[in-house]
Amino acid sequence: MAKESRRVAILEAASSIVSEKGIFNLTLEAVAKEAGISKGGLLYHFPSKEALVQGMVEHLAHNYRSKIARNVEDDPLDRGKWTRAFLNVTFNQGYPNKDMHAGLLAAKAVNPKLMLPLYQAYEEWQTNIENDGLDPIDATIIRLATDGIWLAELLELYNIDDQKKKAVYKRLHEWIQDLYLDAEKKKKEEN
Amino acid sequence: MAKESRRVAILEAASSIVSEKGIFNLTLEAVAKEAGISKGGLLYHFPSKEALVQGMVEHLAHNYRSKIARNVEDDPLDRGKWTRAFLNVTFNQGYPNKDMHAGLLAAKAVNPKLMLPLYQAYEEWQTNIENDGLDPIDATIIRLATDGIWLAELLELYNIDDQKKKAVYKRLHEWIQDLYLDAEKKKKEEN
DNA sequence: GTTACTATACTATCTGGACGGTATAGAATT
DNA sequence: AATTCTATACCGTCCAGATAGTATAGTAAC
């Protein structure tokens, strides 16, 4: 198999184990078995467990980051584009394999420093959301609520049924539109 | 030492280890050392690691639950009391030892079923918040944003500085007041 | 165009250390 | 006398990482 696709397959196997069986079952042997290769083969791609987890986080961060960047680029409107992108990607364009989020849990458990790529991504998004041309506190609240959803799902802290989730999304989306109109109105008044 | 306070001291020691050194360093020996007792003494109070983690979650859930219940009781207003209590406890009355939240991480890692007490607490709060006499979707968004704050802190996913955090709290609090007035107005119009 | 060599991508196996849990004997506290 | 421990030793299991060997593909010298 080609190197890159094998790497991704391994990362997905590892994420699936963390997500379904917990971090204590993330052993190199288990990952190798899940990915359909030998333990040695796994160590060829990722020379240590830490390297494997690092790969998981980097993959996750890169995926999320590029999706949000894409949304920002494609947005016909400037004002509010980061807030909209963050909301839209989190609710509607999450990693097809939901398990991928488990990379965060793995990093937190194995070595918190490995979370750096995600941490940096969040710093970037937060800065952009605060300078998105909308009220920065309201925009931050929208981001926090969005995080609340996916973090609670990651930890399986509670179930929010799909209908309610959609209603929340709709309301947040409308709120962004209101903030947009407020800001535009204010701008006109200033001129 | 009295049995109950020894138990709590052990739970705090365990939480502190998870919070500062990660779940892989939560060994029975390490907890005993941190709590200043022997391994045998620890096993006297908690006959297994799973029992220890169960104790951590139950303690956390009980603490949170009783604080929210207290806030609800003390609230002079009926409408919105659960939403206010949830917001206020999470922002201003968290466990004095912040580490206690780590019980959630420990349970997620050791055995997700141990999260049941917290899961049930959340179900109760969500039900109450939806029937709090405010717009249920807006109230849910307030809860989600609140969760976003403490979950991100738990995972150390990003830093939100204290000033911004206070501004967010203030805005959420004002929002609840607006929702209160909206609901009261609507009620009067109906009569 | 076959032989020799090299790099890549693995497999199979072993080892050393750590950890959970058990056991036991006894000491201090209440 | 019962409870609440301390101290220590031990067993079985598990796992990360190391090591050595294998398969395959390409490359290049002759």
Short mmCIF file of C-alpha atoms (C1' of nucleotides) in Angstrom, two decimals:
data_model
loop_
_atom_site.label_atom_id
_atom_site.label_comp_id
_atom_site.label_asym_id
_atom_site.label_seq_id
_atom_site.Cartn_x
_atom_site.Cartn_y
_atom_site.Cartn_z
CA MET A 1 0.00 0.00 0.00
CA ALA A 2 1.14 3.55 -0.62
CA LYS A 3 2.84 5.14 2.33
CA GLU A 4 0.42 7.98 2.89
CA SER A 5 -2.78 6.00 2.67
CA ARG A 6 -1.31 3.40 5.02
CA ARG A 7 -0.50 6.12 7.49
CA VAL A 8 -4.04 7.43 7.40
CA ALA A 9 -5.44 3.93 7.76
CA ILE A 10 -3.31 3.44 10.87
CA LEU A 11 -4.46 6.75 12.34
CA GLU A 12 -8.06 5.83 11.73
CA ALA A 13 -7.54 2.44 13.34
CA ALA A 14 -5.98 4.07 16.38
CA SER A 15 -8.79 6.61 16.66
CA SER A 16 -11.39 3.94 16.38
CA ILE A 17 -9.80 2.02 19.24
CA VAL A 18 -9.63 5.05 21.50
CA SER A 19 -13.20 5.96 20.67
CA GLU A 20 -14.69 2.51 21.12
CA LYS A 21 -12.49 0.81 23.68
CA GLY A 22 -10.85 3.67 25.55
CA ILE A 23 -7.34 4.96 25.85
CA PHE A 24 -6.09 2.02 27.91
CA ASN A 25 -6.73 -0.27 24.99
CA LEU A 26 -4.66 1.85 22.65
CA THR A 27 -1.73 -0.57 22.52
CA LEU A 28 0.59 -0.83 19.58
CA GLU A 29 -0.44 -4.43 19.06
CA ALA A 30 -4.13 -3.57 19.06
CA VAL A 31 -3.60 -0.76 16.56
CA ALA A 32 -1.56 -3.03 14.31
CA LYS A 33 -4.26 -5.68 14.42
CA GLU A 34 -7.04 -3.17 13.72
CA ALA A 35 -5.09 -1.73 10.81
CA GLY A 36 -4.32 -5.21 9.47
CA ILE A 37 -0.53 -5.00 9.71
CA SER A 38 2.10 -6.30 12.09
CA LYS A 39 3.38 -4.46 15.09
CA GLY A 40 6.74 -4.01 13.39
CA GLY A 41 5.04 -2.58 10.35
CA LEU A 42 3.25 -0.11 12.54
CA LEU A 43 6.53 0.92 14.17
CA TYR A 44 7.97 1.46 10.73
CA HIS A 45 5.42 4.22 10.13
CA PHE A 46 5.30 5.56 13.68
CA PRO A 47 8.46 4.83 15.65
CA SER A 48 6.78 5.14 19.04
CA LYS A 49 3.40 5.34 20.64
CA GLU A 50 3.91 9.03 21.17
CA ALA A 51 4.65 9.52 17.49
CA LEU A 52 1.42 7.72 16.69
CA VAL A 53 -0.62 9.98 18.93
CA GLN A 54 1.15 13.00 17.52
CA GLY A 55 0.09 11.83 14.10
CA MET A 56 -3.50 11.55 15.27
CA VAL A 57 -3.60 15.12 16.55
CA GLU A 58 -1.86 16.58 13.54
CA HIS A 59 -4.23 14.79 11.21
CA LEU A 60 -7.22 16.01 13.17
CA ALA A 61 -5.98 19.60 13.37
CA HIS A 62 -5.03 19.72 9.71
CA ASN A 63 -8.36 18.33 8.64
CA TYR A 64 -10.38 20.76 10.73
CA ARG A 65 -8.20 23.69 9.82
CA SER A 66 -8.37 23.17 6.10
CA LYS A 67 -12.11 22.68 6.16
CA ILE A 68 -12.60 25.95 7.99
CA ALA A 69 -10.18 27.73 5.68
CA ARG A 70 -12.10 26.39 2.70
CA ASN A 71 -15.38 27.64 4.12
CA VAL A 72 -13.88 31.06 4.76
CA GLU A 73 -12.62 31.25 1.19
CA ASP A 74 -15.92 30.20 -0.30
CA ASP A 75 -17.97 32.62 1.79
CA PRO A 76 -19.31 35.41 -0.43
CA LEU A 77 -19.55 37.71 2.59
CA ASP A 78 -16.54 39.02 4.46
CA ARG A 79 -18.07 40.08 7.77
CA GLY A 80 -18.71 37.05 9.98
CA LYS A 81 -17.06 34.54 7.66
CA TRP A 82 -14.91 32.92 10.39
CA THR A 83 -17.77 32.57 12.81
CA ARG A 84 -19.96 31.07 10.09
CA ALA A 85 -17.18 28.72 9.01
CA PHE A 86 -16.55 27.49 12.52
CA LEU A 87 -20.22 26.88 13.15
CA ASN A 88 -20.85 25.24 9.81
CA VAL A 89 -17.85 22.92 9.85
CA THR A 90 -18.46 21.76 13.40
CA PHE A 91 -22.14 21.07 12.87
CA ASN A 92 -22.21 19.89 9.29
CA GLN A 93 -18.78 18.99 8.01
CA GLY A 94 -17.16 17.08 10.84
CA TYR A 95 -14.69 14.34 9.98
CA PRO A 96 -16.69 11.61 8.22
CA ASN A 97 -15.28 9.19 10.77
CA LYS A 98 -16.50 10.71 14.02
CA ASP A 99 -13.86 8.75 15.91
CA MET A 100 -11.15 11.06 14.67
CA HIS A 101 -11.89 13.47 17.49
CA ALA A 102 -10.55 10.83 19.85
CA GLY A 103 -7.05 11.94 18.90
CA LEU A 104 -7.63 14.78 21.33
CA LEU A 105 -8.35 12.39 24.18
CA ALA A 106 -5.34 10.30 23.27
CA ALA A 107 -3.04 13.31 23.31
CA LYS A 108 -4.44 14.55 26.59
CA ALA A 109 -3.71 11.15 28.11
CA VAL A 110 -0.35 10.36 26.55
CA ASN A 111 1.30 13.76 26.57
CA PRO A 112 -0.58 17.06 26.74
CA LYS A 113 2.17 18.78 24.79
CA LEU A 114 1.03 16.83 21.76
CA MET A 115 -2.12 18.94 21.76
CA LEU A 116 -0.15 21.93 20.52
CA PRO A 117 -1.38 21.76 16.90
CA LEU A 118 -4.97 21.88 18.07
CA TYR A 119 -4.21 24.55 20.61
CA GLN A 120 -2.65 26.70 17.91
CA ALA A 121 -5.58 26.14 15.59
CA TYR A 122 -7.94 27.32 18.31
CA GLU A 123 -5.86 30.41 18.99
CA GLU A 124 -6.05 31.28 15.32
CA TRP A 125 -9.80 30.72 15.11
CA GLN A 126 -10.47 32.67 18.28
CA THR A 127 -8.45 35.64 17.00
CA ASN A 128 -10.24 35.54 13.68
CA ILE A 129 -13.66 35.19 15.27
CA GLU A 130 -12.99 38.16 17.52
CA ASN A 131 -12.00 40.25 14.50
CA ASP A 132 -14.76 39.00 12.28
CA GLY A 133 -16.61 42.31 12.12
CA LEU A 134 -19.27 41.08 14.53
CA ASP A 135 -19.68 41.79 18.21
CA PRO A 136 -16.70 39.85 19.60
CA ILE A 137 -18.37 38.64 22.80
CA ASP A 138 -21.46 37.36 21.01
CA ALA A 139 -19.26 35.72 18.38
CA THR A 140 -17.25 34.07 21.15
CA ILE A 141 -20.43 32.78 22.76
CA ILE A 142 -21.45 31.24 19.45
CA ARG A 143 -18.07 29.53 19.29
CA LEU A 144 -18.34 28.30 22.87
CA ALA A 145 -21.78 26.83 22.31
CA THR A 146 -20.47 25.09 19.21
CA ASP A 147 -17.60 23.68 21.23
CA GLY A 148 -20.03 22.60 23.93
CA ILE A 149 -21.79 20.38 21.42
CA TRP A 150 -18.81 18.55 20.03
CA LEU A 151 -16.91 18.28 23.30
CA ALA A 152 -19.93 16.81 25.05
CA GLU A 153 -20.30 14.37 22.17
CA LEU A 154 -16.64 13.47 22.41
CA LEU A 155 -16.93 12.75 26.11
CA GLU A 156 -20.41 11.22 25.70
CA LEU A 157 -21.46 13.48 28.50
CA TYR A 158 -25.01 13.75 27.27
CA ASN A 159 -27.21 13.03 24.33
CA ILE A 160 -28.65 15.86 22.36
CA ASP A 161 -31.09 14.52 19.84
CA ASP A 162 -30.67 15.44 16.22
CA GLN A 163 -33.76 17.59 16.02
CA LYS A 164 -32.69 19.73 18.95
CA LYS A 165 -29.20 19.94 17.56
CA LYS A 166 -30.58 21.24 14.28
CA ALA A 167 -32.72 23.78 16.07
CA VAL A 168 -29.65 25.00 17.96
CA TYR A 169 -27.70 25.25 14.72
CA LYS A 170 -30.49 27.20 13.06
CA ARG A 171 -30.74 29.61 15.96
CA LEU A 172 -26.99 30.19 16.05
CA HIS A 173 -26.96 30.75 12.32
CA GLU A 174 -29.77 33.29 12.56
CA TRP A 175 -27.94 34.97 15.38
CA ILE A 176 -24.89 35.44 13.19
CA GLN A 177 -27.12 37.02 10.55
CA ASP A 178 -28.56 39.40 13.15
CA LEU A 179 -25.07 40.33 14.28
CA TYR A 180 -24.16 40.95 10.66
CA LEU A 181 -27.09 43.30 10.16
CA ASP A 182 -26.38 45.09 13.45
CA ALA A 183 -22.79 45.69 12.42
CA GLU A 184 -23.71 46.89 8.96
CA LYS A 185 -26.32 49.23 10.38
CA LYS A 186 -23.84 50.64 12.86
CA LYS A 187 -21.32 51.16 10.10
CA LYS A 188 -23.81 53.13 8.02
CA GLU A 189 -24.76 55.30 10.97
CA GLU A 190 -21.11 56.16 11.47
CA ASN A 191 -20.80 57.43 7.90
CA MET B 1 -8.49 10.09 60.44
CA ALA B 2 -12.25 9.74 60.15
CA LYS B 3 -13.38 7.48 57.36
CA GLU B 4 -15.25 10.04 55.30
CA SER B 5 -12.60 12.72 55.32
CA ARG B 6 -9.97 10.12 54.48
CA ARG B 7 -12.08 9.05 51.52
CA VAL B 8 -12.35 12.61 50.28
CA ALA B 9 -8.61 13.15 50.76
CA ILE B 10 -7.94 10.07 48.64
CA LEU B 11 -10.33 11.26 45.93
CA GLU B 12 -8.64 14.64 45.86
CA ALA B 13 -5.23 13.02 45.64
CA ALA B 14 -6.40 10.89 42.74
CA SER B 15 -7.92 13.87 40.94
CA SER B 16 -4.79 15.89 41.41
CA ILE B 17 -2.71 13.13 39.83
CA VAL B 18 -5.00 12.83 36.83
CA SER B 19 -5.09 16.56 36.39
CA GLU B 20 -1.38 17.18 36.73
CA LYS B 21 0.26 14.01 35.51
CA GLY B 22 -2.36 12.41 33.31
CA ILE B 23 -4.43 9.27 33.50
CA PHE B 24 -1.52 6.90 32.88
CA ASN B 25 0.05 8.01 36.14
CA LEU B 26 -3.06 7.19 38.10
CA THR B 27 -1.61 4.06 39.70
CA LEU B 28 -2.73 2.79 43.06
CA GLU B 29 0.75 3.27 44.45
CA ALA B 30 0.92 6.88 43.26
CA VAL B 31 -2.49 7.70 44.75
CA ALA B 32 -1.52 6.15 48.08
CA LYS B 33 1.70 8.15 48.15
CA GLU B 34 -0.03 11.40 47.21
CA ALA B 35 -2.68 10.83 49.89
CA GLY B 36 -0.01 9.96 52.44
CA ILE B 37 -1.20 6.42 53.15
CA SER B 38 -0.07 2.96 52.19
CA LYS B 39 -1.31 1.03 49.22
CA GLY B 40 -3.02 -1.39 51.56
CA GLY B 41 -4.76 1.49 53.29
CA LEU B 42 -5.98 2.81 49.97
CA LEU B 43 -7.36 -0.59 49.02
CA TYR B 44 -9.15 -0.70 52.33
CA HIS B 45 -11.20 2.34 51.29
CA PHE B 46 -11.47 1.55 47.58
CA PRO B 47 -11.09 -2.15 46.85
CA SER B 48 -10.08 -1.60 43.22
CA LYS B 49 -9.01 1.07 40.83
CA GLU B 50 -12.45 1.06 39.28
CA ALA B 51 -14.04 1.64 42.68
CA LEU B 52 -11.71 4.59 43.16
CA VAL B 53 -12.68 6.16 39.87
CA GLN B 54 -16.33 5.51 40.61
CA GLY B 55 -15.83 7.41 43.84
CA MET B 56 -14.29 10.31 41.94
CA VAL B 57 -17.26 10.65 39.60
CA GLU B 58 -19.85 10.26 42.31
CA HIS B 59 -18.16 12.89 44.40
CA LEU B 60 -17.96 15.28 41.45
CA ALA B 61 -21.57 14.71 40.41
CA HIS B 62 -22.87 15.05 43.95
CA ASN B 63 -20.96 18.25 44.52
CA TYR B 64 -22.14 19.88 41.30
CA ARG B 65 -25.68 18.70 41.73
CA SER B 66 -26.09 19.96 45.26
CA LYS B 67 -24.61 23.34 44.40
CA ILE B 68 -27.04 23.79 41.54
CA ALA B 69 -29.94 22.62 43.67
CA ARG B 70 -28.94 25.13 46.35
CA ASN B 71 -28.84 27.96 43.80
CA VAL B 72 -32.26 26.98 42.50
CA GLU B 73 -33.70 27.01 46.00
CA ASP B 74 -32.17 30.36 46.85
CA ASP B 75 -33.32 32.06 43.65
CA PRO B 76 -36.12 34.53 44.41
CA LEU B 77 -37.42 34.20 40.86
CA ASP B 78 -38.98 31.07 39.47
CA ARG B 79 -38.69 31.60 35.74
CA GLY B 80 -35.16 30.91 34.56
CA LYS B 81 -33.86 29.66 37.90
CA TRP B 82 -32.27 26.48 36.51
CA THR B 83 -30.53 28.29 33.68
CA ARG B 84 -29.23 30.90 36.08
CA ALA B 85 -28.09 28.26 38.56
CA PHE B 86 -26.24 26.29 35.91
CA LEU B 87 -24.52 29.39 34.60
CA ASN B 88 -23.66 30.74 38.01
CA VAL B 89 -22.32 27.50 39.50
CA THR B 90 -20.19 26.71 36.48
CA PHE B 91 -18.66 30.17 36.25
CA ASN B 92 -18.44 31.19 39.88
CA GLN B 93 -18.87 28.24 42.20
CA GLY B 94 -16.83 25.45 40.69
CA TYR B 95 -15.19 22.95 42.98
CA PRO B 96 -12.54 24.84 44.98
CA ASN B 97 -10.05 22.27 43.82
CA LYS B 98 -10.30 22.61 40.06
CA ASP B 99 -8.72 19.19 39.65
CA MET B 100 -11.93 17.49 40.70
CA HIS B 101 -13.24 17.74 37.15
CA ALA B 102 -10.54 15.27 36.23
CA GLY B 103 -12.78 12.53 37.61
CA LEU B 104 -14.64 12.81 34.34
CA LEU B 105 -11.50 12.12 32.34
CA ALA B 106 -10.60 9.22 34.60
CA ALA B 107 -14.03 7.64 34.18
CA LYS B 108 -13.96 8.10 30.43
CA ALA B 109 -10.61 6.32 30.33
CA VAL B 110 -11.19 3.55 32.86
CA ASN B 111 -14.79 2.65 32.16
CA PRO B 112 -17.30 4.93 30.44
CA LYS B 113 -20.14 3.32 32.37
CA LEU B 114 -18.80 5.01 35.48
CA MET B 115 -19.90 8.31 33.98
CA LEU B 116 -23.53 7.43 34.63
CA PRO B 117 -23.96 9.73 37.67
CA LEU B 118 -22.78 12.71 35.64
CA TYR B 119 -24.84 11.67 32.66
CA GLN B 120 -27.94 11.51 34.81
CA ALA B 121 -27.20 14.89 36.36
CA TYR B 122 -26.96 16.39 32.88
CA GLU B 123 -30.23 14.82 31.81
CA GLU B 124 -31.92 16.35 34.81
CA TRP B 125 -30.43 19.80 34.23
CA GLN B 126 -31.24 19.75 30.53
CA THR B 127 -34.86 18.84 31.25
CA ASN B 128 -35.13 21.58 33.84
CA ILE B 129 -33.48 24.16 31.63
CA GLU B 130 -35.85 23.36 28.79
CA ASN B 131 -38.80 23.81 31.12
CA ASP B 132 -37.47 26.86 32.83
CA GLY B 133 -40.07 29.24 31.43
CA LEU B 134 -37.59 30.68 28.94
CA ASP B 135 -37.20 30.01 25.24
CA PRO B 136 -35.87 26.43 25.38
CA ILE B 137 -33.47 26.73 22.44
CA ASP B 138 -31.89 29.93 23.70
CA ALA B 139 -31.64 28.45 27.18
CA THR B 140 -29.96 25.37 25.71
CA ILE B 141 -27.48 27.55 23.85
CA ILE B 142 -26.61 29.29 27.12
CA ARG B 143 -26.00 25.90 28.68
CA LEU B 144 -23.88 24.75 25.74
CA ALA B 145 -21.71 27.85 25.86
CA THR B 146 -21.25 27.31 29.58
CA ASP B 147 -20.22 23.73 28.94
CA GLY B 148 -17.87 24.91 26.23
CA ILE B 149 -15.98 26.97 28.80
CA TRP B 150 -15.43 24.30 31.41
CA LEU B 151 -14.88 21.44 29.01
CA ALA B 152 -12.24 23.40 27.14
CA GLU B 153 -10.61 24.22 30.48
CA LEU B 154 -10.72 20.57 31.47
CA LEU B 155 -9.02 19.54 28.26
CA GLU B 156 -6.78 22.60 28.24
CA LEU B 157 -7.87 23.08 24.68
CA TYR B 158 -7.44 26.82 24.80
CA ASN B 159 -6.91 29.70 27.17
CA ILE B 160 -9.66 32.17 27.65
CA ASP B 161 -8.37 35.01 29.77
CA ASP B 162 -10.27 35.96 32.87
CA GLN B 163 -11.47 39.30 31.56
CA LYS B 164 -13.00 37.75 28.46
CA LYS B 165 -14.49 35.00 30.54
CA LYS B 166 -16.16 37.58 32.77
CA ALA B 167 -17.47 39.46 29.75
CA VAL B 168 -18.95 36.23 28.42
CA TYR B 169 -20.55 35.51 31.78
CA LYS B 170 -22.01 39.00 31.94
CA ARG B 171 -23.44 38.74 28.43
CA LEU B 172 -24.98 35.34 29.12
CA HIS B 173 -26.45 36.63 32.36
CA GLU B 174 -27.99 39.63 30.60
CA TRP B 175 -29.33 37.34 27.94
CA ILE B 176 -31.16 35.30 30.56
CA GLN B 177 -32.68 38.52 31.87
CA ASP B 178 -33.83 39.45 28.37
CA LEU B 179 -35.35 36.03 27.92
CA TYR B 180 -37.11 36.47 31.25
CA LEU B 181 -38.61 39.78 30.19
CA ASP B 182 -39.62 38.39 26.80
CA ALA B 183 -41.40 35.49 28.44
CA GLU B 184 -43.15 37.71 30.98
CA LYS B 185 -44.28 40.08 28.26
CA LYS B 186 -45.61 37.24 26.17
CA LYS B 187 -47.50 35.91 29.15
CA LYS B 188 -49.17 39.26 29.77
CA GLU B 189 -50.16 39.59 26.15
CA GLU B 190 -51.84 36.22 26.32
CA ASN B 191 -54.00 37.29 29.24
"C1'" DG C 1 19.38 -9.05 -19.54
"C1'" DT C 2 21.02 -10.98 -15.74
"C1'" DT C 3 23.57 -10.25 -11.60
"C1'" DA C 4 24.44 -7.34 -7.61
"C1'" DC C 5 23.00 -3.98 -4.68
"C1'" DT C 6 19.95 -0.72 -2.12
"C1'" DA C 7 15.87 1.17 -0.04
"C1'" DT C 8 11.42 0.44 1.43
"C1'" DA C 9 7.99 -1.90 3.84
"C1'" DC C 10 7.23 -4.81 6.41
"C1'" DT C 11 6.92 -9.84 9.93
"C1'" DA C 12 7.97 -12.57 13.99
"C1'" DT C 13 9.82 -12.90 18.35
"C1'" DC C 14 11.83 -11.54 22.72
"C1'" DT C 15 12.72 -8.94 26.96
"C1'" DG C 16 12.59 -5.93 30.76
"C1'" DG C 17 9.81 -3.32 33.54
"C1'" DA C 18 5.54 -1.76 35.45
"C1'" DC C 19 1.18 -2.37 37.41
"C1'" DG C 20 -3.18 -4.30 39.59
"C1'" DG C 21 -4.44 -7.08 42.84
"C1'" DT C 22 -3.69 -10.48 46.75
"C1'" DA C 23 -1.89 -12.01 51.00
"C1'" DT C 24 -0.22 -11.75 55.51
"C1'" DA C 25 1.30 -10.15 59.85
"C1'" DG C 26 0.87 -6.80 62.88
"C1'" DA C 27 0.12 -1.98 65.00
"C1'" DA C 28 -2.52 1.90 66.47
"C1'" DT C 29 -6.82 4.04 67.30
"C1'" DT C 30 -11.50 4.17 69.12
"C1'" DA D 1 -12.76 -6.13 70.59
"C1'" DA D 2 -13.48 -4.08 66.34
"C1'" DT D 3 -12.02 -0.86 63.12
"C1'" DT D 4 -8.62 1.33 60.54
"C1'" DC D 5 -4.99 1.11 59.00
"C1'" DT D 6 0.92 0.12 57.88
"C1'" DA D 7 4.51 -2.52 55.79
"C1'" DT D 8 6.09 -5.75 52.80
"C1'" DA D 9 6.26 -9.29 49.66
"C1'" DC D 10 4.63 -11.58 45.85
"C1'" DC D 11 2.21 -13.26 41.41
"C1'" DG D 12 0.41 -12.98 36.89
"C1'" DT D 13 -0.31 -10.14 33.14
"C1'" DC D 14 0.50 -6.75 29.91
"C1'" DC D 15 2.95 -3.89 26.91
"C1'" DA D 16 6.59 -0.62 24.67
"C1'" DG D 17 10.26 -0.99 22.32
"C1'" DA D 18 14.27 -3.57 20.40
"C1'" DT D 19 16.15 -6.84 17.34
"C1'" DA D 20 16.70 -9.71 13.59
"C1'" DG D 21 15.07 -11.40 9.65
"C1'" DT D 22 11.93 -11.37 5.10
"C1'" DA D 23 9.73 -9.74 0.77
"C1'" DT D 24 9.58 -6.73 -2.98
"C1'" DA D 25 10.69 -3.24 -6.12
"C1'" DG D 26 13.67 -0.51 -8.37
"C1'" DT D 27 18.38 0.68 -10.06
"C1'" DA D 28 22.56 0.21 -12.04
"C1'" DA D 29 26.71 -2.02 -13.33
"C1'" DC D 30 28.62 -5.37 -16.43
#
